[in-house]
Each structure stands twice: as structure tokens, then as C-alpha cells.
mmCIF file of C-alpha atoms and ligand atoms in Angstrom:
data_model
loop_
_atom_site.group_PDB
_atom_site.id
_atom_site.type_symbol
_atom_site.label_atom_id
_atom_site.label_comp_id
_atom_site.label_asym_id
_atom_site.label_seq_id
_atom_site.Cartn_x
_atom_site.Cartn_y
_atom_site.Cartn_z
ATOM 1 C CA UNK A 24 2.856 13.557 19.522
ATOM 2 C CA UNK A 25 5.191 15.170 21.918
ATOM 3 C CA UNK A 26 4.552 14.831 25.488
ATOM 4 C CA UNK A 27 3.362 18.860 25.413
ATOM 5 C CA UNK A 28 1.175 18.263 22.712
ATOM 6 C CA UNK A 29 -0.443 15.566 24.435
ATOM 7 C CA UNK A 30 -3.363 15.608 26.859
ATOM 8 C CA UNK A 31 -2.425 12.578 28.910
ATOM 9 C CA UNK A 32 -0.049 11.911 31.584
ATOM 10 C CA UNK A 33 2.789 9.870 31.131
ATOM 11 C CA UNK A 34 2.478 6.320 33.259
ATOM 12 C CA UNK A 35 6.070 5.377 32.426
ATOM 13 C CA UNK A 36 8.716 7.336 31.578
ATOM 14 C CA UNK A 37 12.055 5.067 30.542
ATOM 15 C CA UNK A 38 15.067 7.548 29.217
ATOM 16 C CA UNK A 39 18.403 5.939 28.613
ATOM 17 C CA UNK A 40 17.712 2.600 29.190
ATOM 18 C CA UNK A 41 21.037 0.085 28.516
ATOM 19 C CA UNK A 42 21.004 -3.083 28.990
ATOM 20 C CA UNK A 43 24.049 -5.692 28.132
ATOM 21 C CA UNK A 44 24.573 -9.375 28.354
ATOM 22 C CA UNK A 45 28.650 -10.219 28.855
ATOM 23 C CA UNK A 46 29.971 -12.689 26.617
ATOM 24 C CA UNK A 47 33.634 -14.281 26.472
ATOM 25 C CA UNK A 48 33.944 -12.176 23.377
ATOM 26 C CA UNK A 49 32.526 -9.018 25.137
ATOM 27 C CA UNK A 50 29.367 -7.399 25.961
ATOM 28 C CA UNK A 51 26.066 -7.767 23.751
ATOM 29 C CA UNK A 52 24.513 -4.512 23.413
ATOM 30 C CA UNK A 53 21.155 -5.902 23.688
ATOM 31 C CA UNK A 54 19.647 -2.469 24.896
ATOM 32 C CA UNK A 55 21.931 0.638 23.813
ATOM 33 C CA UNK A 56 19.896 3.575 25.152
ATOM 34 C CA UNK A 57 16.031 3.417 24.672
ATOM 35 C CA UNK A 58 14.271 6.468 25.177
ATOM 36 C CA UNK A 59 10.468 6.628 25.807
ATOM 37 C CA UNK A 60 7.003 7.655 27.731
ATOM 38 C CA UNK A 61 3.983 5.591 28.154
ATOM 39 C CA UNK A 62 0.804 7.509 28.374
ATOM 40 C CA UNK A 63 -2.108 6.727 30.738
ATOM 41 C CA UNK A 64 -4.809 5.036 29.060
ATOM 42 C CA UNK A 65 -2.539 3.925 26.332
ATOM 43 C CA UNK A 66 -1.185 0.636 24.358
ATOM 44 C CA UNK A 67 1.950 1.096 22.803
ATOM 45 C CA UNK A 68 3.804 -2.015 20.562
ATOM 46 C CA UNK A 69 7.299 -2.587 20.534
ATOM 47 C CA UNK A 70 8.179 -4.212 17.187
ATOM 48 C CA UNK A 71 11.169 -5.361 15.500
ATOM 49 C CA UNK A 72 12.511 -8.704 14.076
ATOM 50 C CA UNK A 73 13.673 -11.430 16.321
ATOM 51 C CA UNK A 74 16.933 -10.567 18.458
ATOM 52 C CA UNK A 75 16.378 -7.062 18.483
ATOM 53 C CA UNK A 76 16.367 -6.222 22.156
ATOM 54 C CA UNK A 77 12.309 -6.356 22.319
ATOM 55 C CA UNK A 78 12.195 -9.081 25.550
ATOM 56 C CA UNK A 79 15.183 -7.370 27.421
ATOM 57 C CA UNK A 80 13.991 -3.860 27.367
ATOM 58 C CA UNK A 81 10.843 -5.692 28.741
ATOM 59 C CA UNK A 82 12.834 -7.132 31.382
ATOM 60 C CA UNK A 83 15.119 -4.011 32.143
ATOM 61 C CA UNK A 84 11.564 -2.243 32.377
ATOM 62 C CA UNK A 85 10.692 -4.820 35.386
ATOM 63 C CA UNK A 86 13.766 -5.133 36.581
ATOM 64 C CA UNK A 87 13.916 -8.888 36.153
ATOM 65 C CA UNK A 88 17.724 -8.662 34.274
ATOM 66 C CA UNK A 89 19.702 -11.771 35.562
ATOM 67 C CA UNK A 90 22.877 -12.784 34.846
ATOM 68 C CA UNK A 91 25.079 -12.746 32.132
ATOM 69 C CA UNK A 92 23.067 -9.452 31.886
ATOM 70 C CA UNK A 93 22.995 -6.401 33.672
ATOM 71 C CA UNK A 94 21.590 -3.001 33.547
ATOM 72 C CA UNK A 95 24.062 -0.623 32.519
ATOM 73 C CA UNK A 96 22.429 2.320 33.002
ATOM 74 C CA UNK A 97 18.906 4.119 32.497
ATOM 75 C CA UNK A 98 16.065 5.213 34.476
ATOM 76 C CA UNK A 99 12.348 3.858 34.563
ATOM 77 C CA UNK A 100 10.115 6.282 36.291
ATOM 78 C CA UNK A 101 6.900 4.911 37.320
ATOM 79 C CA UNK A 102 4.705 7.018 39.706
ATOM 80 C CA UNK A 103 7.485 9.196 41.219
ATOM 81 C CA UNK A 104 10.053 6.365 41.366
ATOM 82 C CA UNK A 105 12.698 5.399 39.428
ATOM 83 C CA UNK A 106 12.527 1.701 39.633
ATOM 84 C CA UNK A 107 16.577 1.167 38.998
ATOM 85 C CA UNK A 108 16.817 3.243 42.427
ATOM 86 C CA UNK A 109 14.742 0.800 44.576
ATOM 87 C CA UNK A 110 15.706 -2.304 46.870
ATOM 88 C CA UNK A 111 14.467 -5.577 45.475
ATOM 89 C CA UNK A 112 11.863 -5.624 48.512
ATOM 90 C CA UNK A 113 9.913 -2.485 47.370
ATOM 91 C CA UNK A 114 10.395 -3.538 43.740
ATOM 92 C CA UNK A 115 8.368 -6.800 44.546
ATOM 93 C CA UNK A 116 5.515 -4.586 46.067
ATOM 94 C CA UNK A 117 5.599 -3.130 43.000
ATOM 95 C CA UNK A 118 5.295 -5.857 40.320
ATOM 96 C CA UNK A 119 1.981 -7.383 39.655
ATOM 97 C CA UNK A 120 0.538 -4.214 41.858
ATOM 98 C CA UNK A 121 1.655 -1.190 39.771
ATOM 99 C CA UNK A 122 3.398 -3.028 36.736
ATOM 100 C CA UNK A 123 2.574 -6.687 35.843
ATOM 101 C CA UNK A 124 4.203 -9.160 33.217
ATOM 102 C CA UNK A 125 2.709 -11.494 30.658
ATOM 103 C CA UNK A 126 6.128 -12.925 29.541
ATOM 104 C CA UNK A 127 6.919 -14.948 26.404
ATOM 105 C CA UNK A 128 5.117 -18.254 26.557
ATOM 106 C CA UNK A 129 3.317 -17.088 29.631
ATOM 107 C CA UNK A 130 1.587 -20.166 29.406
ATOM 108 C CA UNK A 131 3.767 -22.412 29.739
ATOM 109 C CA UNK A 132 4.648 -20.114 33.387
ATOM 110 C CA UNK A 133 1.849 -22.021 34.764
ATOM 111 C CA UNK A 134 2.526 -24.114 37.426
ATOM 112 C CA UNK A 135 1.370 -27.875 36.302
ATOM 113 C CA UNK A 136 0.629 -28.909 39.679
ATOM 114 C CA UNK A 137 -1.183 -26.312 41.298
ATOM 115 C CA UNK A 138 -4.986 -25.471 40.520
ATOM 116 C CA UNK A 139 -5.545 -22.446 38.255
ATOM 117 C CA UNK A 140 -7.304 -20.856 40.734
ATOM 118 C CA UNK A 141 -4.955 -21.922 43.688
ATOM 119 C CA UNK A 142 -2.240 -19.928 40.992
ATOM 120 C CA UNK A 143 -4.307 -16.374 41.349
ATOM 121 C CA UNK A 144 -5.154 -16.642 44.929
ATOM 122 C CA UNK A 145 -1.396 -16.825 45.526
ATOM 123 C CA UNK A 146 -0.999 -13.942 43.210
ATOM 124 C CA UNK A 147 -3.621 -12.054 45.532
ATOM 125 C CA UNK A 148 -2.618 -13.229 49.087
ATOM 126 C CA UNK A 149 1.323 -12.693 48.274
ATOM 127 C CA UNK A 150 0.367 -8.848 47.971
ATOM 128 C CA UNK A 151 -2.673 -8.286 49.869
ATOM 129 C CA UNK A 152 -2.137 -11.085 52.957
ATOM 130 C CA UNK A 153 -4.456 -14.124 53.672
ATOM 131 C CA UNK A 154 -8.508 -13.568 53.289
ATOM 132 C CA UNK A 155 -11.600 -15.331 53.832
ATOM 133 C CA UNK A 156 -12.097 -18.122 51.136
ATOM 134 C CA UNK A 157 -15.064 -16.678 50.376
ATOM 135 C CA UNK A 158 -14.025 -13.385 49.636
ATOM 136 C CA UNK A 159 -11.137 -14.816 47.371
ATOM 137 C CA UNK A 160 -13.450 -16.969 45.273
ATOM 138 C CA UNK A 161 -15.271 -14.581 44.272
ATOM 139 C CA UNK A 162 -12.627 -12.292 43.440
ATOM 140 C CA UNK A 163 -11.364 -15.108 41.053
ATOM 141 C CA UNK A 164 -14.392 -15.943 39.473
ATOM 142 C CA UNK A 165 -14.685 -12.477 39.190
ATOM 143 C CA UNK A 166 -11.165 -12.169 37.186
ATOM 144 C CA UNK A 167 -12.387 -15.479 34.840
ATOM 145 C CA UNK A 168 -15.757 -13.450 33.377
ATOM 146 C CA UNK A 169 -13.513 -10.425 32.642
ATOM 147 C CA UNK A 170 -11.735 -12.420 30.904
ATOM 148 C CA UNK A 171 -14.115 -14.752 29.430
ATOM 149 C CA UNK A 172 -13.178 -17.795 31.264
ATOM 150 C CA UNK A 173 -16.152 -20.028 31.739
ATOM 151 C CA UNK A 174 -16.351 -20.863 35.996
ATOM 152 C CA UNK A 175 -15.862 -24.475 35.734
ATOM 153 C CA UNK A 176 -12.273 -24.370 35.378
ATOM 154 C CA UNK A 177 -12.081 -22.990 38.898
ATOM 155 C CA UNK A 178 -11.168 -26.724 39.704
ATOM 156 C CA UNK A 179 -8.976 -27.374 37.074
ATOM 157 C CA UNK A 180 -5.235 -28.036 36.313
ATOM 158 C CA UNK A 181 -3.484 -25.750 33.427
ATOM 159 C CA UNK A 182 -3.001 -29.323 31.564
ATOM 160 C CA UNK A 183 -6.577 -29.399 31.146
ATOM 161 C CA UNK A 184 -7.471 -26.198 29.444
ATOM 162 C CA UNK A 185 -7.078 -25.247 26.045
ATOM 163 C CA UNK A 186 -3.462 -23.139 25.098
ATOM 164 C CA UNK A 187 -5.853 -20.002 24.636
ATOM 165 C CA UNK A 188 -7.510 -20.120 27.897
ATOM 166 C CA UNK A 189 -4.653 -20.467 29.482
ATOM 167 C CA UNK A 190 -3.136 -17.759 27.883
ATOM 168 C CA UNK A 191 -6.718 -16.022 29.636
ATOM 169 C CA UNK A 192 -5.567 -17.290 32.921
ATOM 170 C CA UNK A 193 -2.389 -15.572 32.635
ATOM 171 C CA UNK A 194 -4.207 -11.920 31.659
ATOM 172 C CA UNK A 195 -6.687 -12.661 35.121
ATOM 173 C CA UNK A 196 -3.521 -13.151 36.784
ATOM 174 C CA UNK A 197 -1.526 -9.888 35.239
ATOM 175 C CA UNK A 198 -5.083 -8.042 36.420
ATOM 176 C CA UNK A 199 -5.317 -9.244 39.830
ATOM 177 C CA UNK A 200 -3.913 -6.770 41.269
ATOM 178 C CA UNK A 201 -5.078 -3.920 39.185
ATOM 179 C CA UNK A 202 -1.637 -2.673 37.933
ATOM 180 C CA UNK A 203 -1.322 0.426 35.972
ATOM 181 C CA UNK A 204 0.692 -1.109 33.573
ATOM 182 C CA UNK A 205 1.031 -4.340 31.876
ATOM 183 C CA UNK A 206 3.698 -5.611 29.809
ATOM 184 C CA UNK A 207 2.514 -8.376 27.191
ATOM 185 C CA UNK A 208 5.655 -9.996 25.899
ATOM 186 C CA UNK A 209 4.729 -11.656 22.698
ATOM 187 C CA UNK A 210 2.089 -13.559 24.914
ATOM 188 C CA UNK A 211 -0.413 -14.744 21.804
ATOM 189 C CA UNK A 212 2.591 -15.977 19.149
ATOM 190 C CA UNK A 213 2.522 -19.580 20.401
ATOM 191 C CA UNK A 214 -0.675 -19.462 19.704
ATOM 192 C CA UNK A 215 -3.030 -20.375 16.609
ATOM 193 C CA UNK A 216 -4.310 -17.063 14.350
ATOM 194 C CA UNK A 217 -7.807 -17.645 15.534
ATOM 195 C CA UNK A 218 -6.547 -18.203 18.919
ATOM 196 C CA UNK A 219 -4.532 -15.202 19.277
ATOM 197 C CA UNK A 220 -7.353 -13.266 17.967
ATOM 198 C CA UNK A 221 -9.682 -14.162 20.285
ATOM 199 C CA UNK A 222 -6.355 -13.355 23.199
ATOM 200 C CA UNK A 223 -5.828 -10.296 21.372
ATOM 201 C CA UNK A 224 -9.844 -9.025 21.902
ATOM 202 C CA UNK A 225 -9.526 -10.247 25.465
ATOM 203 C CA UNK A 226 -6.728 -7.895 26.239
ATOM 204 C CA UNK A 227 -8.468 -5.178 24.171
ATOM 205 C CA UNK A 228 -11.751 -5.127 26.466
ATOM 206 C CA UNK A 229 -9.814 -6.428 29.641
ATOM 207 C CA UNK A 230 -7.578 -2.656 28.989
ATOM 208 C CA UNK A 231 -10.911 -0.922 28.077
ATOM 209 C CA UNK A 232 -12.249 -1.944 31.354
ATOM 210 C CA UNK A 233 -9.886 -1.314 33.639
ATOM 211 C CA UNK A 234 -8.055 1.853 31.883
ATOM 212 C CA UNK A 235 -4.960 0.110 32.250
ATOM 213 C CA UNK A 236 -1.953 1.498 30.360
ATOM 214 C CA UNK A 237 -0.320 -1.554 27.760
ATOM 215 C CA UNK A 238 3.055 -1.949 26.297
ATOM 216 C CA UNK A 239 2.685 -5.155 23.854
ATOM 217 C CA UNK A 240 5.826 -6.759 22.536
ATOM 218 C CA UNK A 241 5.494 -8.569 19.176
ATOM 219 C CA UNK A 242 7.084 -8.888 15.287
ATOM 220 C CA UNK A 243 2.999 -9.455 13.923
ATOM 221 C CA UNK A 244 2.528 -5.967 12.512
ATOM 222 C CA UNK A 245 -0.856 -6.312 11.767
ATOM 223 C CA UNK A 246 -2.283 -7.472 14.703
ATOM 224 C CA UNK A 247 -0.261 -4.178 16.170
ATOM 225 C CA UNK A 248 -2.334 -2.234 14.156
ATOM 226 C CA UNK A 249 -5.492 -3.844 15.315
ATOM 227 C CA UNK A 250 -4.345 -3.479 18.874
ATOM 228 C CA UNK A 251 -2.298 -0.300 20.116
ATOM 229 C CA UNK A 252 -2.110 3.299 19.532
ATOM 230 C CA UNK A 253 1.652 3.544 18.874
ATOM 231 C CA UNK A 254 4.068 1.779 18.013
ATOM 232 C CA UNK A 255 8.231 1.718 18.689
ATOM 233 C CA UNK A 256 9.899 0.242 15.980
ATOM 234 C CA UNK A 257 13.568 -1.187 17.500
ATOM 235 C CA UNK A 258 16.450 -2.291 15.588
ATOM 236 C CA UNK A 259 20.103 -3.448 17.290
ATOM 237 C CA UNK A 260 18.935 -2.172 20.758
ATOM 238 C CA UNK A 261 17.988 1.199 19.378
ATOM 239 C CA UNK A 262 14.070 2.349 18.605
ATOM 240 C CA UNK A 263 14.185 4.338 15.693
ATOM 241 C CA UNK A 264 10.813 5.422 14.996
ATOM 242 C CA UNK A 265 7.555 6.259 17.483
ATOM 243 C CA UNK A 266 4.400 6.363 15.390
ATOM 244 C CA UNK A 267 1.019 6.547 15.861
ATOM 245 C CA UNK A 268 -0.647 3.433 14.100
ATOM 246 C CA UNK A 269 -2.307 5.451 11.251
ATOM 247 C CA UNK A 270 1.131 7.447 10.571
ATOM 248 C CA UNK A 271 3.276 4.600 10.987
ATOM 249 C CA UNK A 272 1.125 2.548 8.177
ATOM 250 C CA UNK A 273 0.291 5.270 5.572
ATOM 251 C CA UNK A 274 3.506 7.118 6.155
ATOM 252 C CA UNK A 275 6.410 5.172 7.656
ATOM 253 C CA UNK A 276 9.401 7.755 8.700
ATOM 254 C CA UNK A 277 12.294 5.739 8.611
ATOM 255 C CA UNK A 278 13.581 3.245 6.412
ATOM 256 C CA UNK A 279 13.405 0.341 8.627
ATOM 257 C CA UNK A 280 9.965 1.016 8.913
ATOM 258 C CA UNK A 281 9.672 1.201 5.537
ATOM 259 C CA UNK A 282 10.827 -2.364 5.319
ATOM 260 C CA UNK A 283 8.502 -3.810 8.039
ATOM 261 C CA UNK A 284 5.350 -2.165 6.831
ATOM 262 C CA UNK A 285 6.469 -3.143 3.146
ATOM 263 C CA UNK A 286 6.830 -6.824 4.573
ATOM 264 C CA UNK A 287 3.238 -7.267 5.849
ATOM 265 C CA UNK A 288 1.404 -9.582 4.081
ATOM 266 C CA UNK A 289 -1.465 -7.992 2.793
ATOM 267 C CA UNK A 290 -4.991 -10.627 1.598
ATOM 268 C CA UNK A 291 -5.222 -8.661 -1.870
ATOM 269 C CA UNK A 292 -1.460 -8.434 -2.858
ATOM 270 C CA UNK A 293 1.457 -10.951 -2.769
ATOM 271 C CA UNK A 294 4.515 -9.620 -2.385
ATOM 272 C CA UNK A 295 7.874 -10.797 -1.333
ATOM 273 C CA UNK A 296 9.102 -10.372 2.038
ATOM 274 C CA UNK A 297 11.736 -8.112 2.257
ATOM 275 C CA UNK A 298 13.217 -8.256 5.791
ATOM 276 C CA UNK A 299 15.268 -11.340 5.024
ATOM 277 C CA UNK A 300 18.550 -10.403 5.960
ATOM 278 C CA UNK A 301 18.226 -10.268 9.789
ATOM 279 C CA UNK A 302 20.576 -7.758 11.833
ATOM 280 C CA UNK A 303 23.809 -7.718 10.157
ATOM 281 C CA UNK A 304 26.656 -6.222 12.816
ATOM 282 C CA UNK A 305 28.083 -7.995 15.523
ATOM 283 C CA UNK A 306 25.659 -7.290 18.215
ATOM 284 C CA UNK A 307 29.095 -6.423 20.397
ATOM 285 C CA UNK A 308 30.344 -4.422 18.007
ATOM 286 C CA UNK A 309 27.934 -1.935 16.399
ATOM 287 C CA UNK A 310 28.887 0.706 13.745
ATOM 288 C CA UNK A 311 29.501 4.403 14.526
ATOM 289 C CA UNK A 312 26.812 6.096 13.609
ATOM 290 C CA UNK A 313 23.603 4.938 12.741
ATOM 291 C CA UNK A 314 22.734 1.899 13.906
ATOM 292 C CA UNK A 315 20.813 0.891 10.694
ATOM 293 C CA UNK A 316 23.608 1.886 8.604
ATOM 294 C CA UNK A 317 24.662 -1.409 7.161
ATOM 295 C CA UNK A 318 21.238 -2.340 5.594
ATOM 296 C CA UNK A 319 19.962 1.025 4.896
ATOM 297 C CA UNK A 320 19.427 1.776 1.311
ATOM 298 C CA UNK A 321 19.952 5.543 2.239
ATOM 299 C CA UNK A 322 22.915 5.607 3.651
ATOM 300 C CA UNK A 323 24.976 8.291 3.410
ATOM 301 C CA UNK A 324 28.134 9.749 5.094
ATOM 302 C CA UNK A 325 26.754 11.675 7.840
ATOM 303 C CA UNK A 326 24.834 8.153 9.179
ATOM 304 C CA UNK A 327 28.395 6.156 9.552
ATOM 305 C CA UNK A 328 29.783 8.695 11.779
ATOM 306 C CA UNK A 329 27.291 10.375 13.809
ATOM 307 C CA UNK A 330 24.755 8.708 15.784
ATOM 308 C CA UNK A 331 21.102 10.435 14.383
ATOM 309 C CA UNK A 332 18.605 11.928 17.149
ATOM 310 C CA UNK A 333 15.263 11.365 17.567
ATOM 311 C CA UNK A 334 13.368 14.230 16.167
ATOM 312 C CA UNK A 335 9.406 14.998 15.587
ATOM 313 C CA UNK A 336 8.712 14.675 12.019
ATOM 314 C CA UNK A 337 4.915 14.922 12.033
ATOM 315 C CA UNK A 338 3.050 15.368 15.108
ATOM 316 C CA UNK A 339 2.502 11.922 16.236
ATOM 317 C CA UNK A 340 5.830 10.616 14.741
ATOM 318 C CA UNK A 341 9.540 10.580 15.881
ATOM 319 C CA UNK A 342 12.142 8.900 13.894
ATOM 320 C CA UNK A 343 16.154 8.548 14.695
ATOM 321 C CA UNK A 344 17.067 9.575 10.997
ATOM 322 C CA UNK A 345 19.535 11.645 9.423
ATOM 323 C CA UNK A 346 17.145 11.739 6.255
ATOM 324 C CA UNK A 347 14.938 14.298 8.066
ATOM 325 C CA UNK A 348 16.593 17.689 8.876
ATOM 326 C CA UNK A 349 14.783 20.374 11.124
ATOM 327 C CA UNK A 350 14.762 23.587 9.662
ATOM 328 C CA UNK A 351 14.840 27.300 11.300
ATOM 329 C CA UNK A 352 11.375 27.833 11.032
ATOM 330 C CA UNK A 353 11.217 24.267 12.608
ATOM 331 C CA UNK A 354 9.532 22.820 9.697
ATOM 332 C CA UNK A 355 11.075 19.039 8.241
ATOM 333 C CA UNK A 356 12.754 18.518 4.887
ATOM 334 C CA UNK A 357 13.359 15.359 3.900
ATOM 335 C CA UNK A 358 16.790 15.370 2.177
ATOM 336 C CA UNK A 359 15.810 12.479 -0.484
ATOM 337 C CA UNK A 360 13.299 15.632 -1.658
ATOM 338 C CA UNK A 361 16.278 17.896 -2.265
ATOM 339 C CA UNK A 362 18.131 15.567 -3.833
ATOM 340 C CA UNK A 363 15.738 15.064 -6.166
ATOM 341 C CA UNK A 364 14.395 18.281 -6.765
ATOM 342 C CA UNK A 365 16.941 20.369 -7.038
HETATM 343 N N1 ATP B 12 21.776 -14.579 28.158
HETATM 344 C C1 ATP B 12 22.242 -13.955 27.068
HETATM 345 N N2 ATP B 12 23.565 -13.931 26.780
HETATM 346 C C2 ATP B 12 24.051 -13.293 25.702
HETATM 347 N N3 ATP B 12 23.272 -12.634 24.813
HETATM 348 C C3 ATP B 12 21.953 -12.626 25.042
HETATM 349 C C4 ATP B 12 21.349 -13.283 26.161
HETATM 350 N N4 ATP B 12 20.003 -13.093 26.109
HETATM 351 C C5 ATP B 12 19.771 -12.362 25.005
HETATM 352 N N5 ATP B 12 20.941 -12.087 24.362
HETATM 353 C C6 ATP B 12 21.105 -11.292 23.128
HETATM 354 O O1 ATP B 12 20.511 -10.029 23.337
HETATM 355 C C7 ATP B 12 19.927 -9.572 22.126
HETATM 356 C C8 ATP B 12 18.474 -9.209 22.372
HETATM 357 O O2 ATP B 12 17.719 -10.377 22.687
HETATM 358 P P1 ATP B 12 16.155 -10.324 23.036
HETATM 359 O O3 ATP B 12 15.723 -11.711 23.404
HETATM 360 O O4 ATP B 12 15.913 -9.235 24.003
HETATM 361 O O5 ATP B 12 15.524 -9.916 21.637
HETATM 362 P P2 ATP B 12 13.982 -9.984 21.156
HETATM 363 O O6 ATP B 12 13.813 -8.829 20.239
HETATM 364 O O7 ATP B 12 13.093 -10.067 22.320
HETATM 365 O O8 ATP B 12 13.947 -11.340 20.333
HETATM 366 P P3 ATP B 12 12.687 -12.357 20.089
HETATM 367 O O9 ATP B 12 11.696 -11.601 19.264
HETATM 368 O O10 ATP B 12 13.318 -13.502 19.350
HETATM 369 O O11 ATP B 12 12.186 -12.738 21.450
HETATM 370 C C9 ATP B 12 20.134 -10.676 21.091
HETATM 371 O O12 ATP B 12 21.289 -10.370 20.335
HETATM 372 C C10 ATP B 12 20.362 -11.895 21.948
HETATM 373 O O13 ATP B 12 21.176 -12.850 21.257
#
């Protein structure tokens, strides 16, 4: 859906973003121009296979790049800002308050020597300034039923809970504050399947009760489609495809896609997995063109030279993919139909 077509605001609006990491053999292009909205209300996953870009458009988001890498250009509108245009003092006001992280292995974030709830009061008294003790308990006990925490661990030390309800203690934390959005970076893979169910529901209900606005980073495709509403599929520090769930599953737009939603394992069928080969360029030296070029089983002369577009080939589905061609009337073709029906 285009954002005219759709009824919702957009939360987060990131257009251009680049980020790069310098190397002694030049830059990585980790990032290389990411275009794309967030709407209220909504969880969107960014997928694609390990090395992709996923965790450092996350960071670009928050602006949490550090060296070797820097932002190269971009903008990340959130609530009439741009975030790339603001001093690291009203940047901190804004993380954890507007926009808060669950980063990879948030678990492990913890700090082993403070009390868990000594850990969220910090969180709360950092942005809001000191309160009664009172007041503050009850706020965290408050934050551990939303997210199913039982209240005895109020006490406790992160060493002594289990690695999913720590994983919890990091969602009460992202919460705290009420943000409008939250960025889950791969936050249930360290964890068991059962385990990361059970995370995965408690984000679910935690976002259902608080109307808070998700973008949840990940390679398991089908706990995405359990989970979010859309989905950006990224490959090389590109997205080339923005789906809905049910259009990116029953009708995948471009190839790559193709390849991830043929790779899911599915309880009825084996079949082999087919994204095997990993990315296949020098991440500081990508191909003209299409980015996908090199493993596409499409490819055709247009893709090595010029660089395809996003364009809307359904109405809840974009795809970067010189396979679909707008016509006058503004209707798609798919060329692959031509070629084969003459
Ligand atoms: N400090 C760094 N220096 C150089 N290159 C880096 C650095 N950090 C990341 N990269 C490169 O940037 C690219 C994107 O990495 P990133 O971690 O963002 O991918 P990802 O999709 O989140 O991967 P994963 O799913 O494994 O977490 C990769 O090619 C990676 O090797």
C-alpha cells in the first residue's frame, strides 16, 4: 500500500538512508540507500540473510553508528524531526522516550551486577528525574505483569532468571518510557523455539496494548509471518521488496523473495534450502545495476547497468525489479509473461 492509499500516519519516515563502515580496502556499503515509512499502529520485519545490512540500518535508524562506520547520508523523520539533524543531547531525550532499542542479544545488555529492577528504575529516573520509591515500584511491577514477569524477581539479579525472562525484562525496559517506536533487533534468536515463542506473544500483546508502532529485525520468516504486517526484504544494503505478509507469502514480487519464501521450512514438505550461496559481491564493490544481479536467475541486460526503482506492483507490494514494467494505463506486466506468451 502506498502511503495515499493508506489510512494511517506514518511514525517514521527513513528516505535515503546510507550507511558505510571504512575498511583498509575501502568502504563497506553496509546501507546503500534504504527507503521507507513506518505506519502508526504497525509492525514491520526487516528480513534478509546474515550480513545484509539488517543491524546497521537499525543502528543508523537510532543513531547509535560508531566508528569504523558512519552515516553517509539519509534522513530519519520521526515526529517532525529528522533525527540525523539533532545534537547528541536531544537525541538522548529521544531514545527510550520516542524510539527504544531491543538490540541483538539484548540479554546479555543486562547489567550482571545491578538488580533487574534497579536496571528499569534507572531507565525511568535518567528521563523523567528522581521519584518517590514508592511511586517507582509500582511503576515496575507494573511493567513485569505487562509483560508477564512474575513480581518476585523484583529482587533478583539477571543471572538468576531464565534467558526468556530476561529477554521480558528487556521489552519492560524498551516500554518504560512509552516510546512510539521500538526496534527489536533479532532479540528472540538466542533463544529456544518455545522460548522465542512465548517472547514473540509477549511483544505481540505488549504492542497491542500500548499501540506502539514495531520494526522487528530477523532471518526466521515464519515467525515474521506470525508477527508483523509487512515485511522489507534487504539484500547487499538495498530492500528490494515491501510486502504485506499475505502478498509477500502467496505472491512474492521479486526473485530474492522468491528464494526466501521458497527456503522456509514448511511441517508437511521437505525441501532443500535454497539460499545457500550467501551474498556474492564484494560488499565494497557492488555491481552496476541491480544489486541482486549476480545470483538472480532473471537477469537480464537492463539489471547490470541500471539500478531498478521501487515501484507498486499490487497494492500492498513494492519491489526494486526490472521484471515488472509500469504501463501507460499504469497497470504492471511482468516481462517473464511476455516472454513467454508471445
Ligand atoms: N565494524 C565493521 N567494519 C566493517 N564492516 C562491518 C562492520 N560492522 C558490520 N560490517 C559489515 O556491514 C555489513 C552489514 O552488517 P550487519 O551486521 O548490519 O548485517 P545484518 O544483516 O544485521 O547481519 P546479521 O543478521 O548477521 O546480524 C556486513 O557486510 C558486515 O560485514
Amino acid at each position: 500500500m502506498n502511503e495515499a492509499e493508506h489510512e494511517q500516519n506514518v511514525i517514521l519516515d527513513v528516505e535515503d538512508l546510507r550507511v558505510y563502515y571504512e575498511t583498509p580496502k575501502g568502504d563497506v556499503l553496509a546501507v546503500d540507500g534504504i527507503d521507507f515509512v513506518l505506519y502508526e499502529g504497525e509492525t514491520l520485519g526487516l528480513v534478509g540473510e546474515s550480513g545484509c545490512g539488517k543491524s546497521t540500518a537499525a543502528m543508523g535508524i537510532l543513531q547509535l553508528i560508531t566508528p569504523p562506520g558512519r552515516i553517509v547520508s539519509g534522513e530519519v523523520w520521526l515526529d517532525g524531526d529528522n533525527l540525523l539533524d539533532l545534537s547528541e543531547e536531544e537525541l538522548r531525550k529521544r531514545r527510550w522516550t520516542k524510539l527504544a532499542l531491543i538490540p541483538q542479544g539484548a540479554m546479555n545488555s543486562l547489567n550482571p551486577t545491578m538488580k533487574i529492577s534497579a536496571q528499569i528504575k534507572d531507565v525511568i529516573e535518567t528521563h523523567e528525574g528522581r521519584q518517590s520509591s514508592e511511586k517507582l515500584k509500582k511503576r515496575v511491577l507494573e511493567l513485569f505483569s505487562m509483560v508477564g514477569l512474575p513480581g518476585r524477581i523484583y529482587n533478583m539479579y539477571p543471572h538468576e532468571l531464565s534467558g526468556g525472562m530476561k529477554q521480558r525484562v528487556c521489552i519492560a525496559m524498551a516500554i518504560a518510557l512509552n516510546p512510539n517506536v521500538i526496534i527489536a533487533d533479532e532479540s528472540t534468536s538466542a533463544l529456544d523455539v518455545v522460548v522465542q515463542r512465548v517472547v514473540a506473544q509477549t511483544m505481540l500483546r505488549v504492542k497491542e496494548m500500548l499501540g506502539v508502532s514495531m520494526i522487528m529485525i530477523g532471518h526466521d520468516m515464519g515467525l515474521m509471518a506470525q508477527m508483523v504486517d509487512r515485511i522489507a526484504v534487504m539484500y547487499a544494503g538495498h530492500i528490494v521488496e515491501i510486502s504485506g505478509v499475505q502478498e509477500l507469502f502467496h505472491n512474492p514480487g521479486h526473485p530474492y523473495s522468491q528464494l526466501l519464501i521458497e527456503s522456509v521450512p514448511s511441517l508437511t514438505e521437505r525441501k532443500p534450502l535454497k539460499i545457500t550461496e550467501g551474498i556474492t559481491h564484494d560488499p565494497r564493490n557492488p555491481p552496476p545495476g541491480c544489486i541482486f544481479q549476480l545470483r538472480c536467475p532473471f537477469v537480464m541486460d537492463e539489471c547490470r547497468r541500471i539500478p531498478p526503482p521501487m515501484i507498486n506492483i499490487a497494492p500492498n507490494q513494492q519491489v526494486a525489479c526490472h521484471l515488472y514494467k509500469e504501463q501507460p494505463d499504469g497497470s504492471i506486466i511482468d516481462v517473464r509473461d511476455i516472454a513467454t506468451n508471445p
